Coordinates of C-alpha atoms in Angstrom, one line a residue:
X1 CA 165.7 248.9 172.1
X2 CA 163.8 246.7 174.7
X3 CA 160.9 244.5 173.1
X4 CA 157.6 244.5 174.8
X5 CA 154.5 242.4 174.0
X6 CA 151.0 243.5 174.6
X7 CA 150.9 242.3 178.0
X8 CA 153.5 245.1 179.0
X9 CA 156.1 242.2 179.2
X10 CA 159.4 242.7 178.3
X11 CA 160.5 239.7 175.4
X12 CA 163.4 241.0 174.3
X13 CA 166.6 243.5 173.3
X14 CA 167.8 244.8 170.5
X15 CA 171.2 245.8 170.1
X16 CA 172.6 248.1 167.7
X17 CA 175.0 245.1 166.7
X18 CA 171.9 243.4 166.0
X19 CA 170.5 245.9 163.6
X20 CA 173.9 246.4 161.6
X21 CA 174.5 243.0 161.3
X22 CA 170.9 242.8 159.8
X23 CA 171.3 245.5 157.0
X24 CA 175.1 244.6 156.2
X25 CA 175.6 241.0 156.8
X26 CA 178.9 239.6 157.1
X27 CA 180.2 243.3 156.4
X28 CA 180.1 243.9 160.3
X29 CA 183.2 243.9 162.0
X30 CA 183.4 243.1 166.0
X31 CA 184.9 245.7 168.0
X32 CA 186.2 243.9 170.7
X33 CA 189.6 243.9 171.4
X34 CA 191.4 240.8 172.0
X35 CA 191.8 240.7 176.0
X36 CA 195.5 239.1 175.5
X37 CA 197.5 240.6 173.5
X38 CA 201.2 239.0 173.7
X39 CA 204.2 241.6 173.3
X40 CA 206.9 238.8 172.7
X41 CA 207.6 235.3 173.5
X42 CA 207.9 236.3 177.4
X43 CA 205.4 239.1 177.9
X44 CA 201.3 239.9 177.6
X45 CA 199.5 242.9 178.2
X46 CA 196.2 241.2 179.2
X47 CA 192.6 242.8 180.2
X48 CA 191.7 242.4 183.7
X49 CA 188.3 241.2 183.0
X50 CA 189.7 238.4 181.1
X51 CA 188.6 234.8 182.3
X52 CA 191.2 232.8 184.0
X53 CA 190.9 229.8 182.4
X54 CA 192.0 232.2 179.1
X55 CA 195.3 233.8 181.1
X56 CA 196.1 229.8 182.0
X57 CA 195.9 228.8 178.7
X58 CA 198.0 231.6 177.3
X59 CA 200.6 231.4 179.9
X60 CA 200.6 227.7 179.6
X61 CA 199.8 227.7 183.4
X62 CA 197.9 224.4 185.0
X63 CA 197.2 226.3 187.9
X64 CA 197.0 229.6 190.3
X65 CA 197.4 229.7 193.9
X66 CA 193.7 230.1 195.4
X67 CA 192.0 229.6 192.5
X68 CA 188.6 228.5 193.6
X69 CA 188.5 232.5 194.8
X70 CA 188.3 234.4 191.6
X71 CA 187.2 233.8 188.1
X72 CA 189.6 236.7 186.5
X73 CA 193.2 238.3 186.5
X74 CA 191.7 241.7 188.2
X75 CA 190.5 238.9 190.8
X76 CA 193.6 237.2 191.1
X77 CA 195.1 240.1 191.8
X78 CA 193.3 241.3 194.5
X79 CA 193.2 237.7 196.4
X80 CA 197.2 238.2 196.4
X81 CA 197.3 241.3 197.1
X82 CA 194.8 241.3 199.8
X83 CA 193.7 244.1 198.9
X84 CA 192.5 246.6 196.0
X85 CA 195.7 246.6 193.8
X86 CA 196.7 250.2 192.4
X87 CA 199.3 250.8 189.4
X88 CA 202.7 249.4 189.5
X89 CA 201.9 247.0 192.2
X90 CA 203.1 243.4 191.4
X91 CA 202.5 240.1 192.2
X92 CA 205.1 237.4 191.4
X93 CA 204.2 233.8 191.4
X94 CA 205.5 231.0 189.5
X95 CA 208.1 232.3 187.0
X96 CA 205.7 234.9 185.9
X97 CA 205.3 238.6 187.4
X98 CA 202.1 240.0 187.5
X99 CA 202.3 244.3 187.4
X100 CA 199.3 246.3 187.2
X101 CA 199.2 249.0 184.4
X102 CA 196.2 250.6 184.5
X103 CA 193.6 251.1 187.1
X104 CA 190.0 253.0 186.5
X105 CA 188.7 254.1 190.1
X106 CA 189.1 250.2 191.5
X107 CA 188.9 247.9 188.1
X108 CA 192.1 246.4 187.1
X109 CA 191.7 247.5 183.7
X110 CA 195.5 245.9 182.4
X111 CA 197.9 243.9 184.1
X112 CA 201.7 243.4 182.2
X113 CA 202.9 240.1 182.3
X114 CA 205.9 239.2 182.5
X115 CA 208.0 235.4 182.6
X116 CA 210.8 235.4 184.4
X117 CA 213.9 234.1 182.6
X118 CA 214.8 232.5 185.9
X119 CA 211.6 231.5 188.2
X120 CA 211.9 232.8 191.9
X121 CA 211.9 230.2 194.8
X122 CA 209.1 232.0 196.1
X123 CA 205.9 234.0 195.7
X124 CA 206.8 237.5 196.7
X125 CA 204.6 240.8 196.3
X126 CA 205.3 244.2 195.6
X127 CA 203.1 246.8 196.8
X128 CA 203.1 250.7 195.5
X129 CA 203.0 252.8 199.2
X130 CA 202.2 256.1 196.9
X131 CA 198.4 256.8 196.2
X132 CA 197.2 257.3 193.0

């Protein structure tokens, strides 16, 4: 619900969150999924909109090629892709490899990731060539 004084100005929102956390107090649970969810000691499935300074911290990364050019993994994987990334394409950099899951229209919406038992000399990508 939007909030408007008597000057037709708007002065503020009301969530439905806000109203059950109201009436029930601490009985309110969030229902947001965690955005990294780690598998096992060398894989995470991780939300594309998640923050990178979260994925660095998980991954124990101190830092990510071109990283002044995005502020998420969905970003990141676009700037080494160079383009809009589709499912199954991959991205491997620094001992970890980076593979799309799940794409709705053109939002990352998961990205597998994956260490490496042995890190690869290089950064190399691999790109699906089928549509989805």
């Amino acid at each position: 619900a939007v909030i408007v004084n008597e000057y037709s100005l708007v002065v503020g929102i009301i969530t439905i969150n806000d109203v059950m956390s109201t009436v029930m107090g601490g009985l309110v649970i969030s229902m947001d999924e965690e955005q990294i969810v780690q598998r096992d000691a060398n894989s995470w499935l991780i939300d594309g909109m998640t923050p990178i300074p979260d994925v660095m911290q998980a991954l124990e990364l101190y830092e990510l090629p071109l990283q002044e050019d995005y502020e998420t993994l969905a970003g990141f994987m676009m700037v080494m892709l160079r383009r809009i990334p589709k499912r199954t394409d991959v991205v491997v950099w620094g001992g970890f490899r980076f593979e799309v899951m799940d794409v709705d229209s053109y939002k990352i919406d998961q990205v597998m990731v994956t260490r490496e038992v042995t890190p690869p000399a290089s950064t190399h990508i691999e790109a699906n060539s089928s549509s989805a």
